[in-house]
JSON list of C-alpha atoms in Angstrom, two decimals:
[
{"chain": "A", "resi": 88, "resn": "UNK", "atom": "CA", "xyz": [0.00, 0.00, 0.00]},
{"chain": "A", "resi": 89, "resn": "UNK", "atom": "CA", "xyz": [1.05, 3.63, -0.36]},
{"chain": "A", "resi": 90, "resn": "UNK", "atom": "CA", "xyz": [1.33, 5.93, 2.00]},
{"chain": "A", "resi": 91, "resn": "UNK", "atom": "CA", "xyz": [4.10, 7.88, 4.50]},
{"chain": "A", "resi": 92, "resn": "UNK", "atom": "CA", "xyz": [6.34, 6.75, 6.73]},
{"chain": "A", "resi": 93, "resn": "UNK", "atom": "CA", "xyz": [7.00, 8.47, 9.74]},
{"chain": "A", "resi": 94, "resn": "UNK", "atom": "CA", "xyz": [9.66, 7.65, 12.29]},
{"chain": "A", "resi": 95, "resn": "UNK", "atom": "CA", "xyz": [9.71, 6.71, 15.06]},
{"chain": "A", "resi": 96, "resn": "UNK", "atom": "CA", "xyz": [6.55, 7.33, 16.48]},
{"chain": "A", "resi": 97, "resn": "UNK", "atom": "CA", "xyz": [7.72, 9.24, 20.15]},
{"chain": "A", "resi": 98, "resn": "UNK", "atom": "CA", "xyz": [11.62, 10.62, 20.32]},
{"chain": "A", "resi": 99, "resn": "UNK", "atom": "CA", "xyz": [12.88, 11.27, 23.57]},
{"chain": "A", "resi": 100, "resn": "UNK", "atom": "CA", "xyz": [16.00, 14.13, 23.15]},
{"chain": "A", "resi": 101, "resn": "UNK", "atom": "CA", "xyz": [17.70, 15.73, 25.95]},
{"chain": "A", "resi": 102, "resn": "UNK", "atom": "CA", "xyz": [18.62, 19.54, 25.56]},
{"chain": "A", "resi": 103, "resn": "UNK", "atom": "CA", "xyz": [20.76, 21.07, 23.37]},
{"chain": "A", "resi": 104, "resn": "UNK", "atom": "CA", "xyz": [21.14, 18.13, 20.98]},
{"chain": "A", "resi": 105, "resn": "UNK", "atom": "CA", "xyz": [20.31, 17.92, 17.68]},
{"chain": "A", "resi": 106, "resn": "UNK", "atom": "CA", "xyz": [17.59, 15.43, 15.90]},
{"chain": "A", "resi": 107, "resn": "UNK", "atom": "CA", "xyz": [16.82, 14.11, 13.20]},
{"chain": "A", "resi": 108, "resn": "UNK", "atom": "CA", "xyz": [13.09, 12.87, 12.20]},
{"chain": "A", "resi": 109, "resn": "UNK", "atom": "CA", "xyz": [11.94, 10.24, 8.80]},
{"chain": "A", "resi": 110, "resn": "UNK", "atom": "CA", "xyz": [9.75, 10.71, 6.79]},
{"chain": "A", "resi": 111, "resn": "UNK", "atom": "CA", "xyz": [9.25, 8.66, 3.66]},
{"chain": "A", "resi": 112, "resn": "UNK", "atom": "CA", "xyz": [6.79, 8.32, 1.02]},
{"chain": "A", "resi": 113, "resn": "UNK", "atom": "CA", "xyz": [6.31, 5.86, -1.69]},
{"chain": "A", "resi": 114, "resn": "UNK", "atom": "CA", "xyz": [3.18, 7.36, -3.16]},
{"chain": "A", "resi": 115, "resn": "UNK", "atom": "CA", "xyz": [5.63, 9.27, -6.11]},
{"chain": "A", "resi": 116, "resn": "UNK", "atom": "CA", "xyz": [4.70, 12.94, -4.91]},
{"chain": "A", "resi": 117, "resn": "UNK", "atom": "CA", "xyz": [6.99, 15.71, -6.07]},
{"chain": "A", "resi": 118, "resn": "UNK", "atom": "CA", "xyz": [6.04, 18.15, -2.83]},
{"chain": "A", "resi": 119, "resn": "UNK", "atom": "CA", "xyz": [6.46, 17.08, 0.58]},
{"chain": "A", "resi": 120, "resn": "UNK", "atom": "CA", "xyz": [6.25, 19.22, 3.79]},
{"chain": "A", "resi": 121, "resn": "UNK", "atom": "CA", "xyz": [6.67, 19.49, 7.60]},
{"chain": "A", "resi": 122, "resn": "UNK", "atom": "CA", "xyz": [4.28, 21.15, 10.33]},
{"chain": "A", "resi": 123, "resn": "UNK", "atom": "CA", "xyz": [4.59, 21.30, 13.60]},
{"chain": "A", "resi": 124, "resn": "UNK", "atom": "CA", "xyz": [1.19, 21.24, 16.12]},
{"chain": "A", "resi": 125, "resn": "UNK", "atom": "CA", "xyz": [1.55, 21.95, 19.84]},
{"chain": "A", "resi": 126, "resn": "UNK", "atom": "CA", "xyz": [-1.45, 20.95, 21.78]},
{"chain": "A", "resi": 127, "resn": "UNK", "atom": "CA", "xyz": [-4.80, 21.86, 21.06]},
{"chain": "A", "resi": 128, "resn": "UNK", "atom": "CA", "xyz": [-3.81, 24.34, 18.11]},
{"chain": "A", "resi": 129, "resn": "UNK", "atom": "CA", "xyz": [-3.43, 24.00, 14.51]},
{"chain": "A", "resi": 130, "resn": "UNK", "atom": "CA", "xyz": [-1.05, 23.08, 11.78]},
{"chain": "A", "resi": 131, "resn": "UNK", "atom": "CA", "xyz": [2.41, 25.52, 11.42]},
{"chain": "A", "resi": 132, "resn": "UNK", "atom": "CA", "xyz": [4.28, 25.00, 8.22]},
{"chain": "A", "resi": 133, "resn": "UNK", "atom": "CA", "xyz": [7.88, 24.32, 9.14]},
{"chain": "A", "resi": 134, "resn": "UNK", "atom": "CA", "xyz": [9.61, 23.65, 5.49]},
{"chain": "A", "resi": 135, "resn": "UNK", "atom": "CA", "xyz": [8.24, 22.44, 2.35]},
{"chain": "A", "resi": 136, "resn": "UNK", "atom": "CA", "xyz": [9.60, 20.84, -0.69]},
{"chain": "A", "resi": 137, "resn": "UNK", "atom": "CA", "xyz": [8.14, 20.87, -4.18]},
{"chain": "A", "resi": 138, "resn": "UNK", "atom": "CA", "xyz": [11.25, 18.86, -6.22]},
{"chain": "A", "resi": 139, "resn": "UNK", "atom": "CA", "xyz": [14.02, 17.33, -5.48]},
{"chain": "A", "resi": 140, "resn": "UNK", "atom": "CA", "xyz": [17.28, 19.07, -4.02]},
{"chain": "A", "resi": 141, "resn": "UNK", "atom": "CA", "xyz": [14.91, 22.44, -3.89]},
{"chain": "A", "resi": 142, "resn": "UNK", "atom": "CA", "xyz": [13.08, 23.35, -0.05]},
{"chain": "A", "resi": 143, "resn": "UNK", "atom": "CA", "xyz": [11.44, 26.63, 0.91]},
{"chain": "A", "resi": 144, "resn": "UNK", "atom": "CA", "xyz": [10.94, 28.19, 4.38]},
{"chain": "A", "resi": 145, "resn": "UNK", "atom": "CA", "xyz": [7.61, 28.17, 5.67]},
{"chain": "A", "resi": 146, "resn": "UNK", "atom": "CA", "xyz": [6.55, 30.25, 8.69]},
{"chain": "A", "resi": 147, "resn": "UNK", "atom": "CA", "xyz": [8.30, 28.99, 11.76]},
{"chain": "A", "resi": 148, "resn": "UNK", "atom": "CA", "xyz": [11.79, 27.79, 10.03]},
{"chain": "A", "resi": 149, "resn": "UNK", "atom": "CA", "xyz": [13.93, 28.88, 12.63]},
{"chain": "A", "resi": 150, "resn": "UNK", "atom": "CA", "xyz": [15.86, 26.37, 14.59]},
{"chain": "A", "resi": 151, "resn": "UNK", "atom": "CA", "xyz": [15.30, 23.60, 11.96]},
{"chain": "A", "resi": 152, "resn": "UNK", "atom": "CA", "xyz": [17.09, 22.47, 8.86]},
{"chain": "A", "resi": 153, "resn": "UNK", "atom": "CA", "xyz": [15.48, 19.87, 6.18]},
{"chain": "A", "resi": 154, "resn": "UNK", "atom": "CA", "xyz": [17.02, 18.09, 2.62]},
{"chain": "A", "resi": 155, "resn": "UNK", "atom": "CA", "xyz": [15.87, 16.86, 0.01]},
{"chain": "A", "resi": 156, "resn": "UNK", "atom": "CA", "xyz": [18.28, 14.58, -1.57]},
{"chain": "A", "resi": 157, "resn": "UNK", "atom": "CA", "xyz": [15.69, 11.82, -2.70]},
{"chain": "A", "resi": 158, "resn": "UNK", "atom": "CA", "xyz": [12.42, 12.52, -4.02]},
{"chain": "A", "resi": 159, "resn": "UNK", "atom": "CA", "xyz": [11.07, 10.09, -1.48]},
{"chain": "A", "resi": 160, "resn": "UNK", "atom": "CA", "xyz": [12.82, 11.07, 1.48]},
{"chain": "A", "resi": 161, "resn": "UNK", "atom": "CA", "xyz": [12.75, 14.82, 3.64]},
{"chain": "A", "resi": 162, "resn": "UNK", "atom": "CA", "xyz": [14.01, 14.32, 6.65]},
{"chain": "A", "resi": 163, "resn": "UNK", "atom": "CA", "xyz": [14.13, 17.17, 9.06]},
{"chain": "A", "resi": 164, "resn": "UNK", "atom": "CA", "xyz": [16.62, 17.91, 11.76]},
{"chain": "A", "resi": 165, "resn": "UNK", "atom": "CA", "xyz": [15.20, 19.92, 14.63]},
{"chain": "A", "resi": 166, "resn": "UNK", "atom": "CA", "xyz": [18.51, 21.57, 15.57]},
{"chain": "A", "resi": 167, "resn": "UNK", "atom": "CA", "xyz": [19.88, 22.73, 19.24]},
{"chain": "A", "resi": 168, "resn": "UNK", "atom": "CA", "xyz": [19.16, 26.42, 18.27]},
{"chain": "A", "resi": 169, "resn": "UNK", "atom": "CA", "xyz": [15.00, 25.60, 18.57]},
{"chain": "A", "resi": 170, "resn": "UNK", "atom": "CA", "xyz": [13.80, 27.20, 21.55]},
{"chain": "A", "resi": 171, "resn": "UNK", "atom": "CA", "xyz": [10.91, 25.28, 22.33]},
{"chain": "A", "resi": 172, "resn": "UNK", "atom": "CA", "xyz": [11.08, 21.80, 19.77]},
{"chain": "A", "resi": 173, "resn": "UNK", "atom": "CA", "xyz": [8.91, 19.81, 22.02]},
{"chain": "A", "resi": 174, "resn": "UNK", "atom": "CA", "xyz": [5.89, 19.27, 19.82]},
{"chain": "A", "resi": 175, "resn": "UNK", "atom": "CA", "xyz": [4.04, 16.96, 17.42]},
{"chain": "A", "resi": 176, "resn": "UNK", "atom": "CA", "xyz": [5.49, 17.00, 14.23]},
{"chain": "A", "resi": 177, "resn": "UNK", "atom": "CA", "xyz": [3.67, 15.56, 11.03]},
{"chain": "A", "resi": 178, "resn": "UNK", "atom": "CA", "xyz": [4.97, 15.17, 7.44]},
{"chain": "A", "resi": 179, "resn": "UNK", "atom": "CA", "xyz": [2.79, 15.61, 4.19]},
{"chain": "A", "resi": 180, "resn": "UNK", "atom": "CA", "xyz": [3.15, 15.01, 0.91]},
{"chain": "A", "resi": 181, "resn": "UNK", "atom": "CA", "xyz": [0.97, 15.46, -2.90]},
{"chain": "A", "resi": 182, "resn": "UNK", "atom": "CA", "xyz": [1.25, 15.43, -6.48]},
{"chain": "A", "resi": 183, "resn": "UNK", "atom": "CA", "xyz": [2.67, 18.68, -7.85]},
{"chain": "A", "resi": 184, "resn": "UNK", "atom": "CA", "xyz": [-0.90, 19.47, -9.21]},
{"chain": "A", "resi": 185, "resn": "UNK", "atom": "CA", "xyz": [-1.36, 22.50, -6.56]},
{"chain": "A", "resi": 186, "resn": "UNK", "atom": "CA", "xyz": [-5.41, 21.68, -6.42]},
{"chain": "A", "resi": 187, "resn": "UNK", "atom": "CA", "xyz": [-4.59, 18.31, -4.92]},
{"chain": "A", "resi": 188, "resn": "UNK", "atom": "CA", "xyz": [-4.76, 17.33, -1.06]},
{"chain": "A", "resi": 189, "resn": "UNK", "atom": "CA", "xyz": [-2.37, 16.46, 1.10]},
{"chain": "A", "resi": 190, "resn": "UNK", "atom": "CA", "xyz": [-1.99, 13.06, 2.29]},
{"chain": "A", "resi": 191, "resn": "UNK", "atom": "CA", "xyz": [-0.17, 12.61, 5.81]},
{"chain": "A", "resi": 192, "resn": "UNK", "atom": "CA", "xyz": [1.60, 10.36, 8.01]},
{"chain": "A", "resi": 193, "resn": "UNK", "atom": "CA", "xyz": [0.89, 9.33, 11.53]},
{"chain": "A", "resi": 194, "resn": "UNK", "atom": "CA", "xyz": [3.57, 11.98, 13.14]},
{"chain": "A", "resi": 195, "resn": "UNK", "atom": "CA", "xyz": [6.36, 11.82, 15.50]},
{"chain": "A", "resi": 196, "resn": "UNK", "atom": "CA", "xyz": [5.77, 13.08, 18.89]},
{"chain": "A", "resi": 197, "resn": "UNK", "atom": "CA", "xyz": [9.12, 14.73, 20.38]},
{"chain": "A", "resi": 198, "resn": "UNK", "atom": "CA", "xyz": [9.95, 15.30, 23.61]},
{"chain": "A", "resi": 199, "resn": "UNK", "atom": "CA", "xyz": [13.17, 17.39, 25.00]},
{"chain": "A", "resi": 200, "resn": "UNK", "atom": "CA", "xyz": [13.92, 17.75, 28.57]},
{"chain": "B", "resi": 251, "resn": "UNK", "atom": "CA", "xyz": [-0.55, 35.67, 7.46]},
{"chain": "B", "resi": 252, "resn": "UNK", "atom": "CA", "xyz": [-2.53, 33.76, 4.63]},
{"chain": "B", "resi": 253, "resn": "UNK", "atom": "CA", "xyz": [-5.04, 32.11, 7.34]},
{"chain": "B", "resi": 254, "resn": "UNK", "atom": "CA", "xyz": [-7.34, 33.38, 9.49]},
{"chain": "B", "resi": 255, "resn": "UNK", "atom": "CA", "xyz": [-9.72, 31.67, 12.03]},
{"chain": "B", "resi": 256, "resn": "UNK", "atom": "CA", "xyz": [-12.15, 28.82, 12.28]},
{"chain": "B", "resi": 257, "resn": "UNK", "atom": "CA", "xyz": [-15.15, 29.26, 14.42]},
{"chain": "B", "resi": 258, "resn": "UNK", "atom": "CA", "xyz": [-16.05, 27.82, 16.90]},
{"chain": "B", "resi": 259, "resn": "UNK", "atom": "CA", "xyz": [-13.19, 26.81, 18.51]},
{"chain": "B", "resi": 260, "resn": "UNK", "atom": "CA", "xyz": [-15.07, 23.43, 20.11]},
{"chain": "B", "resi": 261, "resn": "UNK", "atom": "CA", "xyz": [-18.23, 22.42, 19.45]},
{"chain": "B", "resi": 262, "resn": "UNK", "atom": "CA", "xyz": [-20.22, 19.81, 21.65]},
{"chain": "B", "resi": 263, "resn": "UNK", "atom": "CA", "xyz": [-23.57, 18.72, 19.70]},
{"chain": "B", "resi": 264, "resn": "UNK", "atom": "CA", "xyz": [-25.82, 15.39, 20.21]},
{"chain": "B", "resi": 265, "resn": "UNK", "atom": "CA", "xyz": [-25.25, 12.01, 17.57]},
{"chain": "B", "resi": 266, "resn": "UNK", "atom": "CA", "xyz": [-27.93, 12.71, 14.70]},
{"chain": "B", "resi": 267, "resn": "UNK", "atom": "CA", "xyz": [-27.51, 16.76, 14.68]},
{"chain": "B", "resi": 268, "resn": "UNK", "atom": "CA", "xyz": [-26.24, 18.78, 12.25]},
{"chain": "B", "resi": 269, "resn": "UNK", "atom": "CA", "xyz": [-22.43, 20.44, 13.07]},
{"chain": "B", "resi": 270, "resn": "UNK", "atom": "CA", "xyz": [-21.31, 23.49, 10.93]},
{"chain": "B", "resi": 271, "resn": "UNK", "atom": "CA", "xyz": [-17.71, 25.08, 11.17]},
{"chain": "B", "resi": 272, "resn": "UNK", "atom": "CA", "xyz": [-16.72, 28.16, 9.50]},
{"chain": "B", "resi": 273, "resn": "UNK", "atom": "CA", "xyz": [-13.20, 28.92, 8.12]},
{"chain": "B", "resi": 274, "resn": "UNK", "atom": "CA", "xyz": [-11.57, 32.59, 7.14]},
{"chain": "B", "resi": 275, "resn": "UNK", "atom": "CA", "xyz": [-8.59, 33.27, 5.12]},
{"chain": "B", "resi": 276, "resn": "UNK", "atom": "CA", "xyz": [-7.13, 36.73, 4.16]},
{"chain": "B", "resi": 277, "resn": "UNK", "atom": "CA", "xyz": [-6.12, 35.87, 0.71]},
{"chain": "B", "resi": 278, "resn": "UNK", "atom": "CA", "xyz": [-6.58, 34.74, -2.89]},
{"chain": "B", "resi": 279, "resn": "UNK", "atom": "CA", "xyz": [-6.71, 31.36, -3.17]},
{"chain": "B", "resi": 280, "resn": "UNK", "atom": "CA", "xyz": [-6.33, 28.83, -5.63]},
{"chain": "B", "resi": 281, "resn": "UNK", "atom": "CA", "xyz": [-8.64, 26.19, -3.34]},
{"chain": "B", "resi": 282, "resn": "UNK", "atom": "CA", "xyz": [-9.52, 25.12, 0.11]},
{"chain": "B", "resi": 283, "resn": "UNK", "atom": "CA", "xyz": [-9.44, 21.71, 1.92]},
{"chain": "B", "resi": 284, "resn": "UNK", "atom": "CA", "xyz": [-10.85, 20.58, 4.60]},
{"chain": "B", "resi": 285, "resn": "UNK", "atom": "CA", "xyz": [-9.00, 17.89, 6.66]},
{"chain": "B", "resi": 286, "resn": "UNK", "atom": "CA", "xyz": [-10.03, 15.76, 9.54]},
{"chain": "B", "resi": 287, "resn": "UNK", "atom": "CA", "xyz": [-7.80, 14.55, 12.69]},
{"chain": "B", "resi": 288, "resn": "UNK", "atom": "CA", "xyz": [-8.33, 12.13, 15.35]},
{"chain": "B", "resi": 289, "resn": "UNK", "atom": "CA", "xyz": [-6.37, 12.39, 18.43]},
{"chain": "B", "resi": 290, "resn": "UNK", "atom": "CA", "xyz": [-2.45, 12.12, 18.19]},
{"chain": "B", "resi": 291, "resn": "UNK", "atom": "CA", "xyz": [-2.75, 11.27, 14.65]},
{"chain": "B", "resi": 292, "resn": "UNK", "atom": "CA", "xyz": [-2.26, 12.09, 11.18]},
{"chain": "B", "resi": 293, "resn": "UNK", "atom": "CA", "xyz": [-4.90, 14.16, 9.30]},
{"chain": "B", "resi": 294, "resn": "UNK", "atom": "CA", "xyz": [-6.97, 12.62, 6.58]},
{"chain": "B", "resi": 295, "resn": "UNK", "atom": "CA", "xyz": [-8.35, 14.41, 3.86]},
{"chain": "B", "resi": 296, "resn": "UNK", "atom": "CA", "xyz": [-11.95, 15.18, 3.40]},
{"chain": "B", "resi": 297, "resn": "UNK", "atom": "CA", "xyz": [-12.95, 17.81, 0.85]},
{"chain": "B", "resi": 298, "resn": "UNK", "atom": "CA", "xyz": [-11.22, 20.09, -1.92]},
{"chain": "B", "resi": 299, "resn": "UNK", "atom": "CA", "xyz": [-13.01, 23.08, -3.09]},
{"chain": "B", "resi": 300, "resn": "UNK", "atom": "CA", "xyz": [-11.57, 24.86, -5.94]},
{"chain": "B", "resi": 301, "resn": "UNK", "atom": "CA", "xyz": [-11.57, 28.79, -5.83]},
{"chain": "B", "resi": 302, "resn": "UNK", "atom": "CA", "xyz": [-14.28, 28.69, -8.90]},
{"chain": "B", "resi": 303, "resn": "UNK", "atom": "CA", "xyz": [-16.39, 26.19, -7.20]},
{"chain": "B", "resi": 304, "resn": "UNK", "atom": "CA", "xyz": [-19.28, 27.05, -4.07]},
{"chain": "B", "resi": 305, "resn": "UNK", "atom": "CA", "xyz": [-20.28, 24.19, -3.59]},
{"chain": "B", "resi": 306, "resn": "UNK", "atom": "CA", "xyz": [-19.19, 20.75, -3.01]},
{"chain": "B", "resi": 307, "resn": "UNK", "atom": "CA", "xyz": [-20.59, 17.15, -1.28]},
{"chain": "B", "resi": 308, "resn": "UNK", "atom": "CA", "xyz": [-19.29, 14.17, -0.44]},
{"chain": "B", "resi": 309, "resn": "UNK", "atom": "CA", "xyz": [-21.54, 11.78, 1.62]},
{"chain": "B", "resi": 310, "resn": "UNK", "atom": "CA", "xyz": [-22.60, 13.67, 4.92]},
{"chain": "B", "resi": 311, "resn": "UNK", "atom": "CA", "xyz": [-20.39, 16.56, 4.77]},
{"chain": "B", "resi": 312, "resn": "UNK", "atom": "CA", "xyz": [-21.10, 19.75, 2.32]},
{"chain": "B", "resi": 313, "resn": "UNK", "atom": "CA", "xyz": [-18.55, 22.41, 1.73]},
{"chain": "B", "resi": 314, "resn": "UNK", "atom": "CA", "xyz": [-19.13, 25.93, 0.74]},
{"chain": "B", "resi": 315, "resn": "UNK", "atom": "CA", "xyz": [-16.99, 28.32, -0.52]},
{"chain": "B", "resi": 316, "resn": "UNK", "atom": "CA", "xyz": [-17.70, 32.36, -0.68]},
{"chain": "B", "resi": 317, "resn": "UNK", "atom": "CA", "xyz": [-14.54, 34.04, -2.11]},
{"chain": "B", "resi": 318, "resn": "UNK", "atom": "CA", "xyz": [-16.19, 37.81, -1.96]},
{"chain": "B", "resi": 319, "resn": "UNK", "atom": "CA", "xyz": [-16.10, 36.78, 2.03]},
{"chain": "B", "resi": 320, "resn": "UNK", "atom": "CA", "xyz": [-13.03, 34.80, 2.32]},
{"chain": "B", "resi": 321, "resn": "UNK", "atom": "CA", "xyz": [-14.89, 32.35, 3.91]},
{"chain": "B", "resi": 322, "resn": "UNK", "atom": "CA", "xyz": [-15.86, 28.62, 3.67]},
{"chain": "B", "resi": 323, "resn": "UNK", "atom": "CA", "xyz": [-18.38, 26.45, 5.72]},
{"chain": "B", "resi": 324, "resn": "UNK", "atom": "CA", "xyz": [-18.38, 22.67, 6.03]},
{"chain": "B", "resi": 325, "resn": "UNK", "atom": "CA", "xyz": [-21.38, 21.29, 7.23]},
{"chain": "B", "resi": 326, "resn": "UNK", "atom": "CA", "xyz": [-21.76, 17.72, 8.95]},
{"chain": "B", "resi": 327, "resn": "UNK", "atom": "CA", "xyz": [-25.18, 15.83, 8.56]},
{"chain": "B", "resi": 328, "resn": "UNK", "atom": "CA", "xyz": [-26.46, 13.94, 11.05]},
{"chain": "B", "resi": 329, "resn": "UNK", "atom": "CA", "xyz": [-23.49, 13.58, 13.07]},
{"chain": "B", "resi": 330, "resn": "UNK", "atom": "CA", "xyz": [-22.42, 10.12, 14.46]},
{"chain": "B", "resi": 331, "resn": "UNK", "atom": "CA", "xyz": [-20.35, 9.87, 17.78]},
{"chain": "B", "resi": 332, "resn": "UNK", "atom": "CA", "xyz": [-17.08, 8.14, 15.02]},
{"chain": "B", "resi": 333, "resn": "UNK", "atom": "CA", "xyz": [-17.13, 12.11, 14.09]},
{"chain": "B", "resi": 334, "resn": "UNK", "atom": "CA", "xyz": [-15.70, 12.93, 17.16]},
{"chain": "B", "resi": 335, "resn": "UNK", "atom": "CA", "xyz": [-12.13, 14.74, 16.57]},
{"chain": "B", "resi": 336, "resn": "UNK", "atom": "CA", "xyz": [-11.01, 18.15, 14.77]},
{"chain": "B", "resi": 337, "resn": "UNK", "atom": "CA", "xyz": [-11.67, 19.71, 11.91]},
{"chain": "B", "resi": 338, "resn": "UNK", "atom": "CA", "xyz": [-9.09, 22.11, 9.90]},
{"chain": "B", "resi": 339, "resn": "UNK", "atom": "CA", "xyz": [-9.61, 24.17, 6.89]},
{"chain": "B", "resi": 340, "resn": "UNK", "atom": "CA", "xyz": [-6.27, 24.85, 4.84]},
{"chain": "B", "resi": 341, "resn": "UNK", "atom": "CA", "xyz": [-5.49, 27.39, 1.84]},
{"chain": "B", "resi": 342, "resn": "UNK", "atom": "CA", "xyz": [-3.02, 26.99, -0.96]},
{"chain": "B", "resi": 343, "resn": "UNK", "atom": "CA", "xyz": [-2.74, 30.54, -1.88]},
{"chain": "B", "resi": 344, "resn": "UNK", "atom": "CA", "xyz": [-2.29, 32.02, -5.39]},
{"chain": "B", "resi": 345, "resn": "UNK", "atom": "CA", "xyz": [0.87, 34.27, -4.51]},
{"chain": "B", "resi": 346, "resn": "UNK", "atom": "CA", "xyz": [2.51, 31.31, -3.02]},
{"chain": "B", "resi": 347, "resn": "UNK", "atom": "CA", "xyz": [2.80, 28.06, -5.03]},
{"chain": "B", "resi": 348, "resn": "UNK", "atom": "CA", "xyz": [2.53, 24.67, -3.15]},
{"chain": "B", "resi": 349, "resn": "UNK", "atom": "CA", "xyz": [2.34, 26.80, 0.42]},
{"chain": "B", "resi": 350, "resn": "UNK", "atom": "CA", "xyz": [-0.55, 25.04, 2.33]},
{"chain": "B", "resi": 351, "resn": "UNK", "atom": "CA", "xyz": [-1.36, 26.81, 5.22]},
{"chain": "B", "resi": 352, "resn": "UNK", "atom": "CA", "xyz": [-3.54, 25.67, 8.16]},
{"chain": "B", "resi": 353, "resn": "UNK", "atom": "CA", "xyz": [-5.83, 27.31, 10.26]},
{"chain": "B", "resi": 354, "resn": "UNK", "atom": "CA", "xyz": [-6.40, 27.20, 13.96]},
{"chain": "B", "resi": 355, "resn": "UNK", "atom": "CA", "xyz": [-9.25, 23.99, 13.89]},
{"chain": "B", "resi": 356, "resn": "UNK", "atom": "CA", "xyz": [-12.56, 22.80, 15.31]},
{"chain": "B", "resi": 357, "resn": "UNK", "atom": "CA", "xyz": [-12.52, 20.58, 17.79]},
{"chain": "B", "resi": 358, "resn": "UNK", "atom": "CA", "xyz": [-15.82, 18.57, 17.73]},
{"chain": "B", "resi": 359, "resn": "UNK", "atom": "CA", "xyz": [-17.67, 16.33, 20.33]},
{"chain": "B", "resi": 360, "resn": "UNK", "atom": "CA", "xyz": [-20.10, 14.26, 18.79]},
{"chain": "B", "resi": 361, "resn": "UNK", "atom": "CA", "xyz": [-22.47, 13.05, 22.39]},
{"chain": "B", "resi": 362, "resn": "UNK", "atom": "CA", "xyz": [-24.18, 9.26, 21.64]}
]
């Protein structure tokens, strides 16, 4: 079946170190994209991707860092310089057809203490 | 910012009633979705309205779409307690290619 990957599920990070979440997709989308959602609020765009070896900021880039090397693969690194990076984090992806709908995977809940 | 608000914030209704949440966004769009989640999980897609379209179905749920407002509806027919969990409109915007922003959510309770 097709679909995306995230992993692992929960990440447990202590302070100051960096970290480094999956996401894969094997549905052949070109874009693929990160948000962040703290509890009980919405959807923050972190980075997105639209082709390969190409990534845009969204709105809350700072302290993170993402690639693109693979058309399947965008991992993103929440880095040490992220104030506040305990969150739920959940990667997207679509065809490049901009009036198509985001498909999503099941997250990765970090923690830092 | 490209998004604006979803009202209400929560909404608590009785299994068989009708729920209705309302979205805003501040710019031109080239379409609006409408995406469920259930707790601690991914979201699923539900509807896509394009920016030419008002209306649009798909089983119980009925999306409209007023650009002159900025402002969409999607509308929940008799509700079923499985609705339970939020709702989030999301804008790809015309000045920004492939830059899906979210808004804020509804968080529904659907009572049995």
């Amino acid at each position: 079946d097709g679909g995306i990957t995230q992993s692992p599920k929960y990440l447990f990070r202590k302070e100051g170190q960096n970290v480094t979440l999956s996401c894969e997709q094997n549905l052949n989308h070109d874009a693929m994209y990160w948000y962040r959602q703290d509890p009980g609020q919405g959807l923050r765009l972190i980075y997105y991707s639209q082709i390969v070896n190409d990534f845009q900021k969204g709105d809350i880039a700072e302290g993170y860092s993402v690639s693109r090397e693979k058309k399947e693969s965008f991992p993103l690194t929440v880095t040490s310089a992220q104030k506040n990076p305990t969150a739920f984090y959940l990667c997207a992806s679509r065809r490049s057809s901009y009036n198509s709908p985001l498909h999503f995977g099941n997250g990765t809940r970090l923690t830092v203490t | 910012s490209q998004q604006g608000e979803e009202d209400p914030q929560a909404l608590s209704i009785q299994e068989g009633e009708n729920a209705t949440m309302n979205c805003s966004y501040k710019t031109s769009i080239n379409n609006l979705q409408w995406y469920r989640q259930n707790s601690g999980r991914g979201l699923v897609h539900l509807i896509l309205i394009r920016s030419n379209e008002r209306e649009k179905h798909s089983g119980r749920l009925r999306v409209t779409l007023d650009t002159s407002k900025k402002s969409s509806s999607l509308l929940i027919t008799a509700s079923r307690a499985a609705d339970t969990a939020s709702y989030f409109c999301a804008t790809d915007a015309k000045t920004s290619y492939d830059k899906v922003i979210f808004g804020p959510g509804t968080s529904l309770s659907v009572i049995p």
